[in-house]
JSON list of C-alpha atoms in Angstrom, two decimals:
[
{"chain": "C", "resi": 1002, "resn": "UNK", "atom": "CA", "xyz": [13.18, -2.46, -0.71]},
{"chain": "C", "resi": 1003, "resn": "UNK", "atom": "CA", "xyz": [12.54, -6.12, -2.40]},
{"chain": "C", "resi": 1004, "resn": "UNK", "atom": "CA", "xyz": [14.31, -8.77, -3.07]},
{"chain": "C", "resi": 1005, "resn": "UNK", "atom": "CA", "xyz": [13.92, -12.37, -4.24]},
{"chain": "C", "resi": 1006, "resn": "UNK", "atom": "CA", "xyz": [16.28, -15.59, -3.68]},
{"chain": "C", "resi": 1007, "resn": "UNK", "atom": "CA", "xyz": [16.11, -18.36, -5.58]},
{"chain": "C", "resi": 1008, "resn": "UNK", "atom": "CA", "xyz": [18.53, -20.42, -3.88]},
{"chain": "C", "resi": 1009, "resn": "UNK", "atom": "CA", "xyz": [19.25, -23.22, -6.34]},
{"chain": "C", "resi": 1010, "resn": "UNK", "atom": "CA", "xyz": [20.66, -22.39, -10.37]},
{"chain": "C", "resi": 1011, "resn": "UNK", "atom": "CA", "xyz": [19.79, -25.71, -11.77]},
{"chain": "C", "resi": 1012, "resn": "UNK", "atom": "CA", "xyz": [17.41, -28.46, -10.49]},
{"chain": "C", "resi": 1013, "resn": "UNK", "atom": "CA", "xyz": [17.42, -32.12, -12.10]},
{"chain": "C", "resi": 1014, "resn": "UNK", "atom": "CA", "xyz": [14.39, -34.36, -11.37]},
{"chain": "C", "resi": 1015, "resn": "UNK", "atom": "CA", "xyz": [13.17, -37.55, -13.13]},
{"chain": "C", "resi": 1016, "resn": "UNK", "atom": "CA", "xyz": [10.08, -37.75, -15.02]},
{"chain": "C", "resi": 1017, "resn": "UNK", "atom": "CA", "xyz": [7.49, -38.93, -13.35]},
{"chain": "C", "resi": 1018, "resn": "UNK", "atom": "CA", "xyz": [9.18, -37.12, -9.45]},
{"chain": "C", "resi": 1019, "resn": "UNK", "atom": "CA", "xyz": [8.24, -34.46, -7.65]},
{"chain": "C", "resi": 1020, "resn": "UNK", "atom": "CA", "xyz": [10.01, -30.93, -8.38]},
{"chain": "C", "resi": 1021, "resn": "UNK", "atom": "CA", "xyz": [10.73, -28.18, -5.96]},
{"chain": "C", "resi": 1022, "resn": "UNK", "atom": "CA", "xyz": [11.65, -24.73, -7.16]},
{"chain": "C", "resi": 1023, "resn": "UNK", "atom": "CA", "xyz": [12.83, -22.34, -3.92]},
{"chain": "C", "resi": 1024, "resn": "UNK", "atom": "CA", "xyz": [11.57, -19.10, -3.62]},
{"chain": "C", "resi": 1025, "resn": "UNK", "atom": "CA", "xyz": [12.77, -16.91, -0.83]},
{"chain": "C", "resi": 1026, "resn": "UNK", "atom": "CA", "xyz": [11.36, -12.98, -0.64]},
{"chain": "C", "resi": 1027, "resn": "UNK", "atom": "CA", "xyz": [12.40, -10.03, 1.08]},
{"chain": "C", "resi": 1028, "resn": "UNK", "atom": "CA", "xyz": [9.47, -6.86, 1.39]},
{"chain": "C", "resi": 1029, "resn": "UNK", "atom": "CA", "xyz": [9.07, -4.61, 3.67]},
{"chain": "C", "resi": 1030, "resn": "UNK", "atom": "CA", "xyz": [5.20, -4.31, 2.40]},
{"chain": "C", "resi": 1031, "resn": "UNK", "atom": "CA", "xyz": [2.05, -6.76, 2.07]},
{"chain": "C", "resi": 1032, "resn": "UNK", "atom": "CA", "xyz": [4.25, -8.77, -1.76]},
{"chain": "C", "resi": 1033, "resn": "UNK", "atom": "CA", "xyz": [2.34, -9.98, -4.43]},
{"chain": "C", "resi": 1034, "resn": "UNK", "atom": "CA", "xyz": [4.23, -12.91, -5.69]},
{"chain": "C", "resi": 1035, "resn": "UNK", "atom": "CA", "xyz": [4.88, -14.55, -9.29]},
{"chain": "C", "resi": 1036, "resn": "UNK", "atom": "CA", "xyz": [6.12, -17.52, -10.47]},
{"chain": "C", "resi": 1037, "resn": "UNK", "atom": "CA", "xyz": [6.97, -17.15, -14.52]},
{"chain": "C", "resi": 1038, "resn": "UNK", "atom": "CA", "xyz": [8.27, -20.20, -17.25]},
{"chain": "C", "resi": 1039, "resn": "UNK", "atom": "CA", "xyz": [10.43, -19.41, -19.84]},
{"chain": "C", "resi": 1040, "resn": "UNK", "atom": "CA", "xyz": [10.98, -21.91, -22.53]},
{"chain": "C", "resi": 1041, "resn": "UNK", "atom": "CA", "xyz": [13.60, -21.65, -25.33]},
{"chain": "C", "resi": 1042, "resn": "UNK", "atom": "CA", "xyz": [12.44, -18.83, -27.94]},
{"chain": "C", "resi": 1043, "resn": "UNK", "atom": "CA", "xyz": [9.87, -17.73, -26.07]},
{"chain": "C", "resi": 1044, "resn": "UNK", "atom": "CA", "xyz": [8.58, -15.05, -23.75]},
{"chain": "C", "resi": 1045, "resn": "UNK", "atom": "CA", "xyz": [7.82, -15.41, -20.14]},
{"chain": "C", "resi": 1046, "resn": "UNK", "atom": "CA", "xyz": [4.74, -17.13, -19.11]},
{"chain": "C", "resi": 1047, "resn": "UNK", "atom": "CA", "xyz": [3.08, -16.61, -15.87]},
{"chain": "C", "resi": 1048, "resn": "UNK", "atom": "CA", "xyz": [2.52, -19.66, -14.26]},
{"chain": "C", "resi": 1049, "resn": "UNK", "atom": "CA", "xyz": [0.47, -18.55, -11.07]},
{"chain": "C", "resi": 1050, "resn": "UNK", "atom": "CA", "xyz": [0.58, -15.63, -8.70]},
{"chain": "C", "resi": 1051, "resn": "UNK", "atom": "CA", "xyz": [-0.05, -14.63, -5.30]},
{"chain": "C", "resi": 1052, "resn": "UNK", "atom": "CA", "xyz": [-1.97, -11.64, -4.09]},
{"chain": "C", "resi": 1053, "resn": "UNK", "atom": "CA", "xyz": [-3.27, -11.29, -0.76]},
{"chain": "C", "resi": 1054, "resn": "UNK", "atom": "CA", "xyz": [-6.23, -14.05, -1.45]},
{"chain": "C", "resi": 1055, "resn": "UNK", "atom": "CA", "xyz": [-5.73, -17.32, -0.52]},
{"chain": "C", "resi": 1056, "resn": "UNK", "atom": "CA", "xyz": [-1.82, -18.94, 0.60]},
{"chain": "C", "resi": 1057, "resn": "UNK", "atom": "CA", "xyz": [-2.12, -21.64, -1.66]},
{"chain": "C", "resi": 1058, "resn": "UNK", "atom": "CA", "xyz": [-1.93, -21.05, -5.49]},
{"chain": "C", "resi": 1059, "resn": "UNK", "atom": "CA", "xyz": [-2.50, -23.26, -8.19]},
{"chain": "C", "resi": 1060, "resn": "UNK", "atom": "CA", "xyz": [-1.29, -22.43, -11.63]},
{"chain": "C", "resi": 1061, "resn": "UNK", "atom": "CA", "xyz": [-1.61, -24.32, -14.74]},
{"chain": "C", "resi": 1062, "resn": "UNK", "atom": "CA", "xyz": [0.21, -27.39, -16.18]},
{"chain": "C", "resi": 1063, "resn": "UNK", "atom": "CA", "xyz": [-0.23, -29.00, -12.85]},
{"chain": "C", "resi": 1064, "resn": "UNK", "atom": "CA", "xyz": [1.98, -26.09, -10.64]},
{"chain": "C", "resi": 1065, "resn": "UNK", "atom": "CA", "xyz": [0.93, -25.04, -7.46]},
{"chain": "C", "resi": 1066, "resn": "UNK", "atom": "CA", "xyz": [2.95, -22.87, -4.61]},
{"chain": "C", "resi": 1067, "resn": "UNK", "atom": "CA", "xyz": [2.22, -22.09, -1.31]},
{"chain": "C", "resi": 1068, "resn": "UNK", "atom": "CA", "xyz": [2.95, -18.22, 0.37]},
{"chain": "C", "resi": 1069, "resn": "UNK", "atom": "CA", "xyz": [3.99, -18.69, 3.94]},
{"chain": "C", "resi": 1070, "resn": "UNK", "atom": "CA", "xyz": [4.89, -15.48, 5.41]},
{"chain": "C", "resi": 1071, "resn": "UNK", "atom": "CA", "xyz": [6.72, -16.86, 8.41]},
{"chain": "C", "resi": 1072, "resn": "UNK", "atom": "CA", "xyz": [9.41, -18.50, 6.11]},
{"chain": "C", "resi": 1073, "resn": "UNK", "atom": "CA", "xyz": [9.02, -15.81, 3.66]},
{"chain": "C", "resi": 1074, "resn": "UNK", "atom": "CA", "xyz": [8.91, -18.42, 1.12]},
{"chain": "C", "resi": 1075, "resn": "UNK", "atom": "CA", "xyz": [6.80, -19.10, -2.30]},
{"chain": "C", "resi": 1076, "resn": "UNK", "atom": "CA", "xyz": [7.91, -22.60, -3.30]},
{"chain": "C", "resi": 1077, "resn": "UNK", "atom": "CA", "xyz": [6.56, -23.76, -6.44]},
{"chain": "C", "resi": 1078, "resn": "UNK", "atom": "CA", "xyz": [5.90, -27.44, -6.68]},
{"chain": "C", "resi": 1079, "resn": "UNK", "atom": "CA", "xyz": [4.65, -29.84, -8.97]},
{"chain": "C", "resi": 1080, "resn": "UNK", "atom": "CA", "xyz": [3.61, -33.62, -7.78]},
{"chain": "C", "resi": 1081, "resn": "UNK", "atom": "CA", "xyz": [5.10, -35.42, -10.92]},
{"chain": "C", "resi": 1082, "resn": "UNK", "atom": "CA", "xyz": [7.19, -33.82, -13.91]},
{"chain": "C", "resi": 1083, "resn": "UNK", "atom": "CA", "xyz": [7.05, -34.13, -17.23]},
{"chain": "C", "resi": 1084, "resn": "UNK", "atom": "CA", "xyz": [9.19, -33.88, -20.09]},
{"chain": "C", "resi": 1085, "resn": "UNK", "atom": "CA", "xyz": [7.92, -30.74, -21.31]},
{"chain": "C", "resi": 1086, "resn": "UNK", "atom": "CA", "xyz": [8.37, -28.85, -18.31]},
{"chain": "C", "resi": 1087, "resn": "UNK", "atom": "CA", "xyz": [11.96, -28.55, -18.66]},
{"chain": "C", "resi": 1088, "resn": "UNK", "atom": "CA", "xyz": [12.46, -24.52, -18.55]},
{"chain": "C", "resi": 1089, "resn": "UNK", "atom": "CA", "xyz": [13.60, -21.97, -16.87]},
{"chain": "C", "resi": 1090, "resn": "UNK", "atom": "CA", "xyz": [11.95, -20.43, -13.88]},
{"chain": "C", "resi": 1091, "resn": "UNK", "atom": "CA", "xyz": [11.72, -17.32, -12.61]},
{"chain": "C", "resi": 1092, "resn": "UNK", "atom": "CA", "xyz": [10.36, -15.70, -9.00]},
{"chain": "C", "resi": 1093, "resn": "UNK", "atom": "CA", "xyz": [9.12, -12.00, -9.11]},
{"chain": "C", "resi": 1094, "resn": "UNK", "atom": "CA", "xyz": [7.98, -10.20, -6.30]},
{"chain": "C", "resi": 1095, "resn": "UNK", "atom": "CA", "xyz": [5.80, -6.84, -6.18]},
{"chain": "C", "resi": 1096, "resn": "UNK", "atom": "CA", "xyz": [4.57, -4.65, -3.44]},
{"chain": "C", "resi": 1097, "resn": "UNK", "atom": "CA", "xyz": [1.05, -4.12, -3.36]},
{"chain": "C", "resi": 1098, "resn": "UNK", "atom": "CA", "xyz": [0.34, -0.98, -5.09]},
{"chain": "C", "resi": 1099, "resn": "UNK", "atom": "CA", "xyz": [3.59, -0.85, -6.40]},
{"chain": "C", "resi": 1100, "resn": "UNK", "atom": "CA", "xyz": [3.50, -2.33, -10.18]},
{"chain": "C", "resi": 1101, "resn": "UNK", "atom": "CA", "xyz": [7.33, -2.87, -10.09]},
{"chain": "C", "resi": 1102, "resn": "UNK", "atom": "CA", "xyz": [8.62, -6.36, -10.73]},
{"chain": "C", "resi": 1103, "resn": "UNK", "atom": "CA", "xyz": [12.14, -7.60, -9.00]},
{"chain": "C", "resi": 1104, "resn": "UNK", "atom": "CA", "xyz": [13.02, -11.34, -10.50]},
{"chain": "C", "resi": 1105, "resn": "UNK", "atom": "CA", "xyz": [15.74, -13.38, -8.70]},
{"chain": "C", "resi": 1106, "resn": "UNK", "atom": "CA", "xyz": [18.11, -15.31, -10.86]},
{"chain": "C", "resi": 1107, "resn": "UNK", "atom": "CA", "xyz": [16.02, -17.69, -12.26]},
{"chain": "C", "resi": 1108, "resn": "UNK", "atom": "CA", "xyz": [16.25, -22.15, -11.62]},
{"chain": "C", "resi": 1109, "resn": "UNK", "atom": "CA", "xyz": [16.46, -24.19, -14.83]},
{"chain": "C", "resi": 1110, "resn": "UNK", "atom": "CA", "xyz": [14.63, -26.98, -14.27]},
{"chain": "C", "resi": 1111, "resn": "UNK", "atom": "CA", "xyz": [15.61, -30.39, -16.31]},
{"chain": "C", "resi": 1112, "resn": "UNK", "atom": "CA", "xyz": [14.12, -33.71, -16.61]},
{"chain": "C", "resi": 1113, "resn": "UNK", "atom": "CA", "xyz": [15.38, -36.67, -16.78]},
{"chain": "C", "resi": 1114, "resn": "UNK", "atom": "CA", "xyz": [13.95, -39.37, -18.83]},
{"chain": "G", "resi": 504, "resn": "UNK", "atom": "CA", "xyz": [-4.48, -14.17, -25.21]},
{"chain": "G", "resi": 505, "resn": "UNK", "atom": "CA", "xyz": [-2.68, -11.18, -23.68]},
{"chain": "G", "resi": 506, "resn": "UNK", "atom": "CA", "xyz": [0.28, -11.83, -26.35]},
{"chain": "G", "resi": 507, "resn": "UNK", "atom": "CA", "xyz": [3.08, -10.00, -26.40]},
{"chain": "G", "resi": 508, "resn": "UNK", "atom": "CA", "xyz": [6.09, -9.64, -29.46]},
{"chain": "G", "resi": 509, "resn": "UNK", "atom": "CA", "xyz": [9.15, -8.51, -30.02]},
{"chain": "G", "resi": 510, "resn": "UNK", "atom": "CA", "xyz": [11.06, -6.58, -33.07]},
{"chain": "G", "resi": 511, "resn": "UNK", "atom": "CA", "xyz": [13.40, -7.65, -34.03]},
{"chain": "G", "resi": 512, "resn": "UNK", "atom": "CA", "xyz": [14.65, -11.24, -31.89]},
{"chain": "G", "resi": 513, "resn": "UNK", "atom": "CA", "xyz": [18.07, -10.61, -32.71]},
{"chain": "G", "resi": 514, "resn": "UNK", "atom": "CA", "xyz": [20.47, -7.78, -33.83]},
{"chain": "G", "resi": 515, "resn": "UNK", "atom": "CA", "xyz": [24.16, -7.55, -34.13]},
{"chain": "G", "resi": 516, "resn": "UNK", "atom": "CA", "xyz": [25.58, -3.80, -34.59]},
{"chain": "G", "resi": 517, "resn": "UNK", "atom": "CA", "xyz": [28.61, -1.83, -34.92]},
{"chain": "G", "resi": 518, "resn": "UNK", "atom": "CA", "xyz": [29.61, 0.47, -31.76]},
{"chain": "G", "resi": 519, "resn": "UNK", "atom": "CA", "xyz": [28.58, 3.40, -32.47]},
{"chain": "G", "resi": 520, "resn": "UNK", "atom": "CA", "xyz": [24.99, 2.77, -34.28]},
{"chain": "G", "resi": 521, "resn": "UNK", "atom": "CA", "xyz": [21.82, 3.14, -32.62]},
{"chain": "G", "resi": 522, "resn": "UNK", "atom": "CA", "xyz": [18.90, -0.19, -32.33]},
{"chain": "G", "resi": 523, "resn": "UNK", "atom": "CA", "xyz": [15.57, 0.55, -32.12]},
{"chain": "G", "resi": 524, "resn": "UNK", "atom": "CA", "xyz": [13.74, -2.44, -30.55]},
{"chain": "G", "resi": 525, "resn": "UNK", "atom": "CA", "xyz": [9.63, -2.86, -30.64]},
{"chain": "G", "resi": 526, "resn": "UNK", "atom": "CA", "xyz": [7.39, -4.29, -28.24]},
{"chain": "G", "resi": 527, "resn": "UNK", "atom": "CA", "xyz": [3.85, -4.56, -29.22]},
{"chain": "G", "resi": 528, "resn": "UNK", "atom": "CA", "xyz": [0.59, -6.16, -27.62]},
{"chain": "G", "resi": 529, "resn": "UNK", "atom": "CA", "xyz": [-1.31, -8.24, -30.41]},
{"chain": "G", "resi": 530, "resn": "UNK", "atom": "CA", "xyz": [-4.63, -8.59, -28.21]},
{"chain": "G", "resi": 531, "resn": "UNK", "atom": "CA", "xyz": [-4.98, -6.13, -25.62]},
{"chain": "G", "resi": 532, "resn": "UNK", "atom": "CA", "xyz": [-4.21, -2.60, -24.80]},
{"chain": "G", "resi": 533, "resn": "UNK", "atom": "CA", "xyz": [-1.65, -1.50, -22.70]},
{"chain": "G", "resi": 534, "resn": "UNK", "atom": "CA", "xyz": [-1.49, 1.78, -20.99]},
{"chain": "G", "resi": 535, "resn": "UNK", "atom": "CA", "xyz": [1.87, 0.15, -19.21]},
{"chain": "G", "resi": 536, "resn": "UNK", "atom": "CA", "xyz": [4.58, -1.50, -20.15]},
{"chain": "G", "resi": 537, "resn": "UNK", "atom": "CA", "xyz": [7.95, -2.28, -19.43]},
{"chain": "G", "resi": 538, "resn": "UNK", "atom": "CA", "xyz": [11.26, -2.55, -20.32]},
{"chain": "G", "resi": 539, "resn": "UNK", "atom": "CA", "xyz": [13.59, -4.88, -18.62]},
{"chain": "G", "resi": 540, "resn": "UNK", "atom": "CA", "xyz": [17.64, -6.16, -19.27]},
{"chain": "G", "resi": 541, "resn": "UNK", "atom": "CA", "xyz": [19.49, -9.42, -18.62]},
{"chain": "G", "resi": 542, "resn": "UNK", "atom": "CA", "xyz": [23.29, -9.78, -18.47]},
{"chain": "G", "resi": 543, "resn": "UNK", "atom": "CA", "xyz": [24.21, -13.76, -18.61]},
{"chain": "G", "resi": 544, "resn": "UNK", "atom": "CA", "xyz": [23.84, -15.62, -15.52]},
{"chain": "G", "resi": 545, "resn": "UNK", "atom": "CA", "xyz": [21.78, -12.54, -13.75]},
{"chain": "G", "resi": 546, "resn": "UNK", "atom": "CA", "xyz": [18.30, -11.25, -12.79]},
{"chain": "G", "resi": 547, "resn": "UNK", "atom": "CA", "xyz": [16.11, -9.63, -14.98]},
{"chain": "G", "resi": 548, "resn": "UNK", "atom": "CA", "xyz": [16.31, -5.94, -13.87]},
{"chain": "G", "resi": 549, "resn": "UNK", "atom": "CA", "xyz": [14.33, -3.12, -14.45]},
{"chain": "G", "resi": 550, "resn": "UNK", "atom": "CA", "xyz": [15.07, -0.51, -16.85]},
{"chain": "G", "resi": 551, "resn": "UNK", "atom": "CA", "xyz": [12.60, 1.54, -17.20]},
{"chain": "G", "resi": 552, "resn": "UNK", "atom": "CA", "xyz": [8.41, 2.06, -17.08]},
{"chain": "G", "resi": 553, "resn": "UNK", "atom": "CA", "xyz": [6.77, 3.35, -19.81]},
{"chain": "G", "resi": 554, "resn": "UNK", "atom": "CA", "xyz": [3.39, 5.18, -20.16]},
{"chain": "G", "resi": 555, "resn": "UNK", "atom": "CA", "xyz": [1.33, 5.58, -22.96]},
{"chain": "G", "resi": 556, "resn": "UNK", "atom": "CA", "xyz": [1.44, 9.23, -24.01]},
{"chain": "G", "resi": 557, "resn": "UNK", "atom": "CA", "xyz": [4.17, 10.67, -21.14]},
{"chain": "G", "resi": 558, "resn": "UNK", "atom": "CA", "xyz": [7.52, 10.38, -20.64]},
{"chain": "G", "resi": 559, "resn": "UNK", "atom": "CA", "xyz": [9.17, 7.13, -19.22]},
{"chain": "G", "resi": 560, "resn": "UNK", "atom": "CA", "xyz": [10.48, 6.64, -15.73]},
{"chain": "G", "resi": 561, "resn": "UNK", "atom": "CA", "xyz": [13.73, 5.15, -15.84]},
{"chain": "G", "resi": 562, "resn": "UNK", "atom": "CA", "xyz": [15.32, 3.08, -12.52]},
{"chain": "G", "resi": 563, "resn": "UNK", "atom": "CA", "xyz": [18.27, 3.92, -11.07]},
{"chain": "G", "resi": 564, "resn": "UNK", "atom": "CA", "xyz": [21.28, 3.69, -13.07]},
{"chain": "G", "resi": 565, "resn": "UNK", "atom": "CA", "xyz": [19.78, 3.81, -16.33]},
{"chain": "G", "resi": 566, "resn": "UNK", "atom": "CA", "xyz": [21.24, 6.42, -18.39]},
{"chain": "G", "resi": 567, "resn": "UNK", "atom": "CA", "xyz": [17.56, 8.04, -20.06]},
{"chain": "G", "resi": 568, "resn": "UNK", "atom": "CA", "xyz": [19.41, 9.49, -23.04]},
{"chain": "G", "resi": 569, "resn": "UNK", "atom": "CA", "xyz": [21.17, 6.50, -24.32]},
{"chain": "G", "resi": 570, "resn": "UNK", "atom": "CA", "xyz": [17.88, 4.29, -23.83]},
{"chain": "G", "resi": 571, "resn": "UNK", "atom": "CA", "xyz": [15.23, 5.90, -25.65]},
{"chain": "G", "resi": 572, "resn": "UNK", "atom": "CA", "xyz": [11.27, 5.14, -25.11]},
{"chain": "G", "resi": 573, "resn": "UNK", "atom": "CA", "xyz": [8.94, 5.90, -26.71]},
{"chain": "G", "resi": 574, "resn": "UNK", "atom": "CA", "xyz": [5.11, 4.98, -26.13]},
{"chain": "G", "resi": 575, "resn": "UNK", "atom": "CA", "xyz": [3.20, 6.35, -28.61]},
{"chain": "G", "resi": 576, "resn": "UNK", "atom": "CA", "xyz": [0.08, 4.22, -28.46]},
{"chain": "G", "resi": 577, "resn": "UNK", "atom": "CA", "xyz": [-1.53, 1.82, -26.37]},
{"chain": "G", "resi": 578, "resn": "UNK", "atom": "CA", "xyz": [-0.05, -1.11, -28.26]},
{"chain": "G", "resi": 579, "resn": "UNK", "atom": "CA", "xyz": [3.50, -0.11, -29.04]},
{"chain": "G", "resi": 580, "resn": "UNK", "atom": "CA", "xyz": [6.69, 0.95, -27.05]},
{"chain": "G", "resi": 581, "resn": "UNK", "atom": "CA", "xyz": [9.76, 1.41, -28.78]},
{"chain": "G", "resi": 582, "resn": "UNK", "atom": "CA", "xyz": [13.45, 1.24, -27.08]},
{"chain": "G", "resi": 583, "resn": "UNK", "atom": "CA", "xyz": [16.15, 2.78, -28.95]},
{"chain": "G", "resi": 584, "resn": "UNK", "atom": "CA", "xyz": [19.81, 1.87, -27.87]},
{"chain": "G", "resi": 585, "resn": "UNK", "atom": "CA", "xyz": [21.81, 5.32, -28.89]},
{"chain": "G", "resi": 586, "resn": "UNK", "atom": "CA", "xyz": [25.53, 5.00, -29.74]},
{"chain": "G", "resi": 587, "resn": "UNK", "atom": "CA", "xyz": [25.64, 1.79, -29.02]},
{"chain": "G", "resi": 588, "resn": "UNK", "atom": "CA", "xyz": [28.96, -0.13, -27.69]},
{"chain": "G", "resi": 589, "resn": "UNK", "atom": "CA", "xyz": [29.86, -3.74, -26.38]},
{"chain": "G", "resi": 590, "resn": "UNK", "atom": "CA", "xyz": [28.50, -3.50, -22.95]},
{"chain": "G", "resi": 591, "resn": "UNK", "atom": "CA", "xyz": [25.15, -2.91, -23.89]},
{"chain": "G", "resi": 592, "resn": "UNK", "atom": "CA", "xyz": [25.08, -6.29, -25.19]},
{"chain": "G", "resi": 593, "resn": "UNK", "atom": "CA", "xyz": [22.81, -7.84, -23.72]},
{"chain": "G", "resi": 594, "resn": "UNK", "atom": "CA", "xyz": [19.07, -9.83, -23.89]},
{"chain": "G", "resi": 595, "resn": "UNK", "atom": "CA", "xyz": [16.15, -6.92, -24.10]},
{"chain": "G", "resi": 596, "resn": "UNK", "atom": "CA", "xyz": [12.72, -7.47, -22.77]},
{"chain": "G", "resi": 597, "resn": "UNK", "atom": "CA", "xyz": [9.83, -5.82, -22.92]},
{"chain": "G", "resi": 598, "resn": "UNK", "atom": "CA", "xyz": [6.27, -6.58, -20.76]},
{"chain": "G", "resi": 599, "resn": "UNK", "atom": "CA", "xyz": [2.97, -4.70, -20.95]},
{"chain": "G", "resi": 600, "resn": "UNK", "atom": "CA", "xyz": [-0.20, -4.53, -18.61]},
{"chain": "G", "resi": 601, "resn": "UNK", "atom": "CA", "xyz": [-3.41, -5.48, -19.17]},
{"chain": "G", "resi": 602, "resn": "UNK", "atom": "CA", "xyz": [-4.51, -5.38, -15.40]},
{"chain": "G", "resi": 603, "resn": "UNK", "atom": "CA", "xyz": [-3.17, -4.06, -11.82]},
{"chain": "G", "resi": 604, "resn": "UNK", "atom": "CA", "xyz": [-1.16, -7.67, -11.17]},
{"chain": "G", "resi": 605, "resn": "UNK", "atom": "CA", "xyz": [-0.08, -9.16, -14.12]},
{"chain": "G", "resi": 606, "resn": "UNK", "atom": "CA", "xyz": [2.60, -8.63, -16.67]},
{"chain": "G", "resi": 607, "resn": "UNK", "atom": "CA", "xyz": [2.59, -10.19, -20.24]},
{"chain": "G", "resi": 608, "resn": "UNK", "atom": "CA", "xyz": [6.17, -10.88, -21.55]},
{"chain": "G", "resi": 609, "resn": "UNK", "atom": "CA", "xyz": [7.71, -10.31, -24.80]},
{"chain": "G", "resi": 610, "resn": "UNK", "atom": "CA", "xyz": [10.29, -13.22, -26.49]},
{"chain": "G", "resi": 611, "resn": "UNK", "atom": "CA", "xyz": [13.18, -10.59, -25.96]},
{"chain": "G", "resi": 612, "resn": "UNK", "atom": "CA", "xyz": [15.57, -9.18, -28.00]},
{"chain": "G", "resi": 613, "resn": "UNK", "atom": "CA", "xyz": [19.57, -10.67, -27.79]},
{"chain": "G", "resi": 614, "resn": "UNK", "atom": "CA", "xyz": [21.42, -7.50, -28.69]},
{"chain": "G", "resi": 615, "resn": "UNK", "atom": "CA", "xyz": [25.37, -7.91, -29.77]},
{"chain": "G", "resi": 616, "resn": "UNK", "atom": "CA", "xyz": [27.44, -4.78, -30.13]},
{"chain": "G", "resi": 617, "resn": "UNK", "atom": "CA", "xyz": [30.73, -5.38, -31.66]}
]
């Protein structure tokens, strides 16, 4: 079995600050990891992904997150927000070899101007 | 690339009918894809997994003859919502594969059964 925490609903950070979006996983396999965006109207967008290669992961508009298997974590961060990266976020976990995606319950992320 | 879309974004229905919602990849060819289900302030979860040219595996819970796939071609899955009533409202998504890793996500479909 998988499973994927996302421990906080909403996140507020001003423009310009850091953001931190928790990701907490549960496999009893080697995961492959996903971080996705979802703005208004649209579909999901992966923003990076994890798979075995190296811990840290950089994704685009400036999003990186880092796998560490001894906190079973895959926080994404980001060094300074933006306006536009107000969203909602999603963490998805798969086992290798298994193509099956579980999502937790997703972080909206706003900024503050 | 690897674009995904949805048919239609939005549908309200009468209990009873059946929906038929599309999910197509514009730019790529997918012998996968997938069809997923949100309820408000949850997870996306699983529905079902759909192959191109054979029958769809459907998760747990899922009741196969009320949700309908079909996967007719490598660029087009279609879910059809039989006999439809108020709790299957909900917000319909649909992904396809393009490679072992990585799924490509449709806008989704709100559905509202009255």
């Amino acid at each position: 079995a998988q499973s994927v925490t996302q421990l906080d609903s909403h996140v507020s950070v001003s423009e310009g600050t850091p953001v931190l979006l928790r990701c907490n996983y549960s496999s009893s396999y080697s995961p492959s990891l996903f971080w996705y965006v979802q703005h208004p109207n649209k579909g999901l967008q992966l923003l990076l992904k994890y798979t075995s290669a190296a811990t840290l992961v950089k994704g685009i508009n400036g999003f990186e997150a880092e796998f560490k298997k001894s906190e079973t974590s895959f926080h994404l961060t980001k060094p300074s927000a933006h306006m536009s990266d107000a969203a909602e976020y999603s963490c998805s976990i798969s086992n290798f070899g298994n193509e099956k995606l579980t999502f937790g319950t997703g972080t909206r992320l706003t900024i503050i101007p | 690339g690897a674009v995904v879309s949805q048919h239609p974004s939005w549908v309200i229905c009468k209990s009873g009918t059946s929906v038929k919602i599309e999910c197509r990849s514009l730019d790529f060819q997918a012998t996968t894809m997938f069809w997923y289900r949100q309820f408000p302030k949850q997870s996306l979860m699983l529905m079902a997994t759909s192959n191109e040219g054979s029958k769809a595996t459907y998760e747990q819970g899922v009741e196969k003859d009320k949700f309908l796939i079909n996967h007719a071609s490598l660029t087009l899955s279609t879910l059809t919502v039989t006999s439809a009533h108020p709790e299957d409202s909900s917000f319909y998504i649909c992904s396809a594969r393009n490679d072992p890793d990585t799924q490509y996500f449709g806008p989704g479909t709100r559905l509202t059964v009255l």
